[in-house]
Amino acid sequence: MEPIAIIGIGCRFPGAENPESFWDLLRSGGDAITEVPSDRWDIDTFYDPNPGIPGKMSTRWGGFLNQVDQFDPGFFGILPRRAKLIDPQHRLVLEVAWEALEDAGVVPAKLAGSKTGVFIAISHNDYDRIICKDISRVNAHHGPSTYHCIAANRLSHLLDLRGPSMAVDTACSSSLVAVHLACQSLRTGESQMALVGGVSLILSPEETIASSHARVMAPDGRCKTFDASTNGYVRGEGCGVVVLKRLADAVRDKDNILAVIKGSAVNQNGLGNGLTAFNGPAQQAVIFQALENAEVAPAEISYVEVHGTGTPLGDPIEANALKTVLMRDRSLNQPCWIGSVKTNIGYLESACAMASLIKVVLSLKHQEIPAHLHLENLNPRISLAGTPISIPTECQPWSVDTAPRRAGISAFGFGGTNSHLILEEAPVLPTAVSDSKRPVHLLTLSAKSEKALRELATRYETYLQSHTEVALEDVCFTANVGRSHFPYRLAVVTQSTTQLREQLSAFVAGRETVGLASSQGQTPKSRKIAFLFNGQDSQYVNMGRQLYETQPVFRQTLDRCDEILRPYLEKSLLEVLYPVSDKTLHLTKNTYNQPALFALEYALAKLWQSWGIKPSSVTGYGVGEYVAACVAGVFSLEDGLKLITARAGLMHIPLAQVAATIQSAVNGCNALATLPTTVKETRYTFKQIAQAVTYSTPNIDIVSSFTGKLVTDEIATPDYWFNHLQQSERFASGSEQGSDIYLEIEEVAQYGSSDNLELQLPGLCQAQSDWQQILESLRELYLLGASVDWSNFDRDYPYRRLQLPTYPFQRQRYWIEETDSPTELSR
């Protein structure tokens, strides 16, 4: 089978709000079982220690989530009055799936229209029972609010996903069966990505009463799997979602691979001892099939997360089936551990296998095996003597003699549908190394409200306090590339994780701090950005050197300009711009400073454009207008550099230098063969060169620096540039470009005014380092709602995705109340 990568996880389990806290619970041997909360039902009314009493349950215990009545409908575009009717299981799937995508560094909006599949395991309909206690509440919204298929379909609809979308119900094996189906869909190409989840909530007492009458509930409320005292299980609830991709695709896309699914299998008990009875031979068969599909030998499995319900008959059947499989060709020096997460959080039914899967993913990541709880004396019907199979009673290192670590996961439905999955630790991929590193970085955070933004900043501050080992560039990369960007925005220019933590702390406390700014959820609108290109004498020695040394797009563009200019200049452009010493002799000469300025401004424009900052118009004066025309497609870079080199020969320098410069330009474009000896002849030569240039109508609006008006066809003529040569360098007093934002490619002393001007952002300036200035301008553009291509922003750097804090949903209570009128609910 083609291996499948797990690249993101999200979860809410008893005692754990996210994967990190879930691991903390497991690693510490936490027991999340509590008495039934009063907001579910009055346990004193329903409890009776004697099983089988009509209307009574024989347990007071369970594994419960907090605030299952809470939801943030506005985040998902759901009307508050409709949120009351939606099954909280569906609501939980929306939130946890979003968190899983964020954990994977996948921006949900980028999945729109994609072949992304959704497979959700779900079995219970407790909320439907609550609604139907008053039959008059049932209305046209009932089906879309409570039917199981909608748990998957609503997520597909919300994100505009075009792959398979289905609910899966095989009882306790549902989650693992959903994973199996998703892997098949990925392998056939039916899906290019898959969201797989399991959800189960305990909202009404009926199912617990039924299980009590079936005498499978543990009176003490603990799953004592494999223990001699085992006497049933305890119900639990939760939701888990994983993001899957084909391994080859995940490697190609440089995803954060958490673990690899090597193979899986599903089968059925068929006619056995009973519909709900465990079947040892069927369990053996499904495990063997999964191993065969994964091309993994039984002896290569070093851990198995068992189904492990904790029943006196079920545990021995499973343990003996496992022993039969695992001991095939296994020597006594090849240990294998077996354990069950149900001892920590209870039996999550349709979500239980998702809890098992996420536990093993986290165990592989941390290379530790958590303790299996409540084991004091092994069930006498289970014998592990003479085998290397053990049950861990303490958290311990997951050691193997030969890599990689591999685990099996079992899930058996009480209707007879069995599933098993083979999981392998993430491959160790080569780490790219680059000498090009930014000395300063930009972090962006955003939310749909100011309160949520502050909570998100708090989460990042807390994360940085507890993850001091992370690289700042990886934090910024993940947050910028792997998150949605909402109207309330925060952006921080920072140099270290320590500084960033201090900056975020100041923001949370409402204090001003250097490098950080935020925006107050401005109404989204299309931002018109104008590029402004400066004229002569704005260049300086080592201008852009920091960018040249650390930014490939900028460097490659300057290198190309240098290559084009070599026939026309005695000295290399790069030698002039970035001399070994700080001598400015050559850069002060027009012969060099105008081509140098052109090349610098053009390289900066290309850099901004590579980051998704596209100008709606361009303008410039002097040399800058040539760059503006080149950026707008009026002439090619080669022709633009020929023109500017010829122009440089006319700008107040001795005729001998004019002759040498113009002759080079003439030869470069096959124009005149003689040397001009007067200014008149030199201008004539420039005109000849201008006539040899290939022109095109601009593809971006160009505003004339002389008239302040748009120019179109006339700028694509030799006469325009010959006339331009004879006019002084200046800006017109007014401008018709109507842009919100002026982005200077360098500092501009004077610029055209506009009634709609919202912000003028400086480009490079000598008083500040290149990256500091560039990132400060990018920060302001982001805060104003500009659409930044963050993937291209970081494409040339070997950064990696981290598992960063997820969105802080702003939840409120949405629940069917006795006082809700049927008329109000049906609106």
JSON list of N, CA and C in Angstrom, two decimals, residues 363-392:
[
{"chain": "A", "resi": 363, "resn": "SER", "atom": "N", "xyz": [2.91, 9.52, 20.87]},
{"chain": "A", "resi": 363, "resn": "SER", "atom": "CA", "xyz": [3.93, 8.64, 21.45]},
{"chain": "A", "resi": 363, "resn": "SER", "atom": "C", "xyz": [5.11, 8.49, 20.50]},
{"chain": "A", "resi": 364, "resn": "LEU", "atom": "N", "xyz": [4.82, 8.35, 19.21]},
{"chain": "A", "resi": 364, "resn": "LEU", "atom": "CA", "xyz": [5.90, 8.27, 18.23]},
{"chain": "A", "resi": 364, "resn": "LEU", "atom": "C", "xyz": [6.69, 9.57, 18.17]},
{"chain": "A", "resi": 365, "resn": "LYS", "atom": "N", "xyz": [5.97, 10.67, 18.21]},
{"chain": "A", "resi": 365, "resn": "LYS", "atom": "CA", "xyz": [6.64, 11.98, 18.15]},
{"chain": "A", "resi": 365, "resn": "LYS", "atom": "C", "xyz": [7.59, 12.16, 19.32]},
{"chain": "A", "resi": 366, "resn": "HIS", "atom": "N", "xyz": [7.13, 11.80, 20.52]},
{"chain": "A", "resi": 366, "resn": "HIS", "atom": "CA", "xyz": [7.93, 12.01, 21.73]},
{"chain": "A", "resi": 366, "resn": "HIS", "atom": "C", "xyz": [8.81, 10.80, 22.07]},
{"chain": "A", "resi": 367, "resn": "GLN", "atom": "N", "xyz": [8.63, 9.71, 21.32]},
{"chain": "A", "resi": 367, "resn": "GLN", "atom": "CA", "xyz": [9.40, 8.48, 21.52]},
{"chain": "A", "resi": 367, "resn": "GLN", "atom": "C", "xyz": [9.28, 7.98, 22.95]},
{"chain": "A", "resi": 368, "resn": "GLU", "atom": "N", "xyz": [8.07, 8.04, 23.45]},
{"chain": "A", "resi": 368, "resn": "GLU", "atom": "CA", "xyz": [7.75, 7.55, 24.78]},
{"chain": "A", "resi": 368, "resn": "GLU", "atom": "C", "xyz": [6.44, 6.78, 24.76]},
{"chain": "A", "resi": 369, "resn": "ILE", "atom": "N", "xyz": [6.31, 5.81, 25.65]},
{"chain": "A", "resi": 369, "resn": "ILE", "atom": "CA", "xyz": [5.09, 5.03, 25.78]},
{"chain": "A", "resi": 369, "resn": "ILE", "atom": "C", "xyz": [4.47, 5.36, 27.13]},
{"chain": "A", "resi": 370, "resn": "PRO", "atom": "N", "xyz": [3.26, 5.96, 27.12]},
{"chain": "A", "resi": 370, "resn": "PRO", "atom": "CA", "xyz": [2.62, 6.32, 28.40]},
{"chain": "A", "resi": 370, "resn": "PRO", "atom": "C", "xyz": [2.20, 5.09, 29.18]},
{"chain": "A", "resi": 371, "resn": "ALA", "atom": "N", "xyz": [1.95, 5.32, 30.45]},
{"chain": "A", "resi": 371, "resn": "ALA", "atom": "CA", "xyz": [1.53, 4.23, 31.33]},
{"chain": "A", "resi": 371, "resn": "ALA", "atom": "C", "xyz": [0.11, 3.79, 31.00]},
{"chain": "A", "resi": 372, "resn": "HIS", "atom": "N", "xyz": [-0.09, 2.49, 31.14]},
{"chain": "A", "resi": 372, "resn": "HIS", "atom": "CA", "xyz": [-1.42, 1.88, 31.07]},
{"chain": "A", "resi": 372, "resn": "HIS", "atom": "C", "xyz": [-1.93, 1.82, 32.51]},
{"chain": "A", "resi": 373, "resn": "LEU", "atom": "N", "xyz": [-3.05, 2.48, 32.77]},
{"chain": "A", "resi": 373, "resn": "LEU", "atom": "CA", "xyz": [-3.51, 2.65, 34.15]},
{"chain": "A", "resi": 373, "resn": "LEU", "atom": "C", "xyz": [-4.32, 1.45, 34.66]},
{"chain": "A", "resi": 374, "resn": "HIS", "atom": "N", "xyz": [-4.47, 1.43, 35.99]},
{"chain": "A", "resi": 374, "resn": "HIS", "atom": "CA", "xyz": [-5.39, 0.52, 36.70]},
{"chain": "A", "resi": 374, "resn": "HIS", "atom": "C", "xyz": [-5.04, -0.95, 36.52]},
{"chain": "A", "resi": 375, "resn": "LEU", "atom": "N", "xyz": [-3.74, -1.24, 36.33]},
{"chain": "A", "resi": 375, "resn": "LEU", "atom": "CA", "xyz": [-3.32, -2.64, 36.23]},
{"chain": "A", "resi": 375, "resn": "LEU", "atom": "C", "xyz": [-2.55, -3.02, 37.49]},
{"chain": "A", "resi": 376, "resn": "GLU", "atom": "N", "xyz": [-3.16, -3.88, 38.29]},
{"chain": "A", "resi": 376, "resn": "GLU", "atom": "CA", "xyz": [-2.50, -4.37, 39.51]},
{"chain": "A", "resi": 376, "resn": "GLU", "atom": "C", "xyz": [-2.17, -5.85, 39.42]},
{"chain": "A", "resi": 377, "resn": "ASN", "atom": "N", "xyz": [-3.14, -6.62, 38.96]},
{"chain": "A", "resi": 377, "resn": "ASN", "atom": "CA", "xyz": [-2.93, -8.06, 38.78]},
{"chain": "A", "resi": 377, "resn": "ASN", "atom": "C", "xyz": [-3.50, -8.46, 37.42]},
{"chain": "A", "resi": 378, "resn": "LEU", "atom": "N", "xyz": [-2.67, -9.12, 36.63]},
{"chain": "A", "resi": 378, "resn": "LEU", "atom": "CA", "xyz": [-3.10, -9.50, 35.29]},
{"chain": "A", "resi": 378, "resn": "LEU", "atom": "C", "xyz": [-4.28, -10.47, 35.36]},
{"chain": "A", "resi": 379, "resn": "ASN", "atom": "N", "xyz": [-5.23, -10.26, 34.47]},
{"chain": "A", "resi": 379, "resn": "ASN", "atom": "CA", "xyz": [-6.38, -11.15, 34.35]},
{"chain": "A", "resi": 379, "resn": "ASN", "atom": "C", "xyz": [-5.88, -12.59, 34.22]},
{"chain": "A", "resi": 380, "resn": "PRO", "atom": "N", "xyz": [-6.35, -13.49, 35.08]},
{"chain": "A", "resi": 380, "resn": "PRO", "atom": "CA", "xyz": [-5.83, -14.88, 35.04]},
{"chain": "A", "resi": 380, "resn": "PRO", "atom": "C", "xyz": [-6.10, -15.60, 33.73]},
{"chain": "A", "resi": 381, "resn": "ARG", "atom": "N", "xyz": [-7.03, -15.08, 32.92]},
{"chain": "A", "resi": 381, "resn": "ARG", "atom": "CA", "xyz": [-7.28, -15.71, 31.62]},
{"chain": "A", "resi": 381, "resn": "ARG", "atom": "C", "xyz": [-6.30, -15.23, 30.55]},
{"chain": "A", "resi": 382, "resn": "ILE", "atom": "N", "xyz": [-5.41, -14.32, 30.95]},
{"chain": "A", "resi": 382, "resn": "ILE", "atom": "CA", "xyz": [-4.39, -13.81, 30.02]},
{"chain": "A", "resi": 382, "resn": "ILE", "atom": "C", "xyz": [-3.03, -14.29, 30.49]},
{"chain": "A", "resi": 383, "resn": "SER", "atom": "N", "xyz": [-2.26, -14.86, 29.61]},
{"chain": "A", "resi": 383, "resn": "SER", "atom": "CA", "xyz": [-0.92, -15.31, 29.95]},
{"chain": "A", "resi": 383, "resn": "SER", "atom": "C", "xyz": [0.08, -14.69, 28.98]},
{"chain": "A", "resi": 384, "resn": "LEU", "atom": "N", "xyz": [0.98, -13.90, 29.55]},
{"chain": "A", "resi": 384, "resn": "LEU", "atom": "CA", "xyz": [2.06, -13.31, 28.75]},
{"chain": "A", "resi": 384, "resn": "LEU", "atom": "C", "xyz": [3.40, -13.91, 29.10]},
{"chain": "A", "resi": 385, "resn": "ALA", "atom": "N", "xyz": [3.39, -14.92, 29.94]},
{"chain": "A", "resi": 385, "resn": "ALA", "atom": "CA", "xyz": [4.63, -15.58, 30.34]},
{"chain": "A", "resi": 385, "resn": "ALA", "atom": "C", "xyz": [5.30, -16.21, 29.12]},
{"chain": "A", "resi": 386, "resn": "GLY", "atom": "N", "xyz": [6.63, -16.11, 29.11]},
{"chain": "A", "resi": 386, "resn": "GLY", "atom": "CA", "xyz": [7.38, -16.70, 28.00]},
{"chain": "A", "resi": 386, "resn": "GLY", "atom": "C", "xyz": [7.31, -15.89, 26.73]},
{"chain": "A", "resi": 387, "resn": "THR", "atom": "N", "xyz": [6.79, -14.67, 26.81]},
{"chain": "A", "resi": 387, "resn": "THR", "atom": "CA", "xyz": [6.74, -13.79, 25.64]},
{"chain": "A", "resi": 387, "resn": "THR", "atom": "C", "xyz": [7.42, -12.46, 25.97]},
{"chain": "A", "resi": 388, "resn": "PRO", "atom": "N", "xyz": [7.84, -11.71, 24.95]},
{"chain": "A", "resi": 388, "resn": "PRO", "atom": "CA", "xyz": [8.39, -10.37, 25.21]},
{"chain": "A", "resi": 388, "resn": "PRO", "atom": "C", "xyz": [7.30, -9.29, 25.23]},
{"chain": "A", "resi": 389, "resn": "ILE", "atom": "N", "xyz": [6.04, -9.72, 25.33]},
{"chain": "A", "resi": 389, "resn": "ILE", "atom": "CA", "xyz": [4.92, -8.77, 25.35]},
{"chain": "A", "resi": 389, "resn": "ILE", "atom": "C", "xyz": [4.69, -8.29, 26.78]},
{"chain": "A", "resi": 390, "resn": "SER", "atom": "N", "xyz": [4.64, -6.98, 26.98]},
{"chain": "A", "resi": 390, "resn": "SER", "atom": "CA", "xyz": [4.49, -6.41, 28.32]},
{"chain": "A", "resi": 390, "resn": "SER", "atom": "C", "xyz": [3.47, -5.29, 28.29]},
{"chain": "A", "resi": 391, "resn": "ILE", "atom": "N", "xyz": [2.95, -4.98, 29.47]},
{"chain": "A", "resi": 391, "resn": "ILE", "atom": "CA", "xyz": [2.01, -3.87, 29.64]},
{"chain": "A", "resi": 391, "resn": "ILE", "atom": "C", "xyz": [2.71, -2.79, 30.46]},
{"chain": "A", "resi": 392, "resn": "PRO", "atom": "N", "xyz": [2.89, -1.60, 29.93]},
{"chain": "A", "resi": 392, "resn": "PRO", "atom": "CA", "xyz": [3.63, -0.55, 30.66]},
{"chain": "A", "resi": 392, "resn": "PRO", "atom": "C", "xyz": [2.80, 0.05, 31.79]}
]
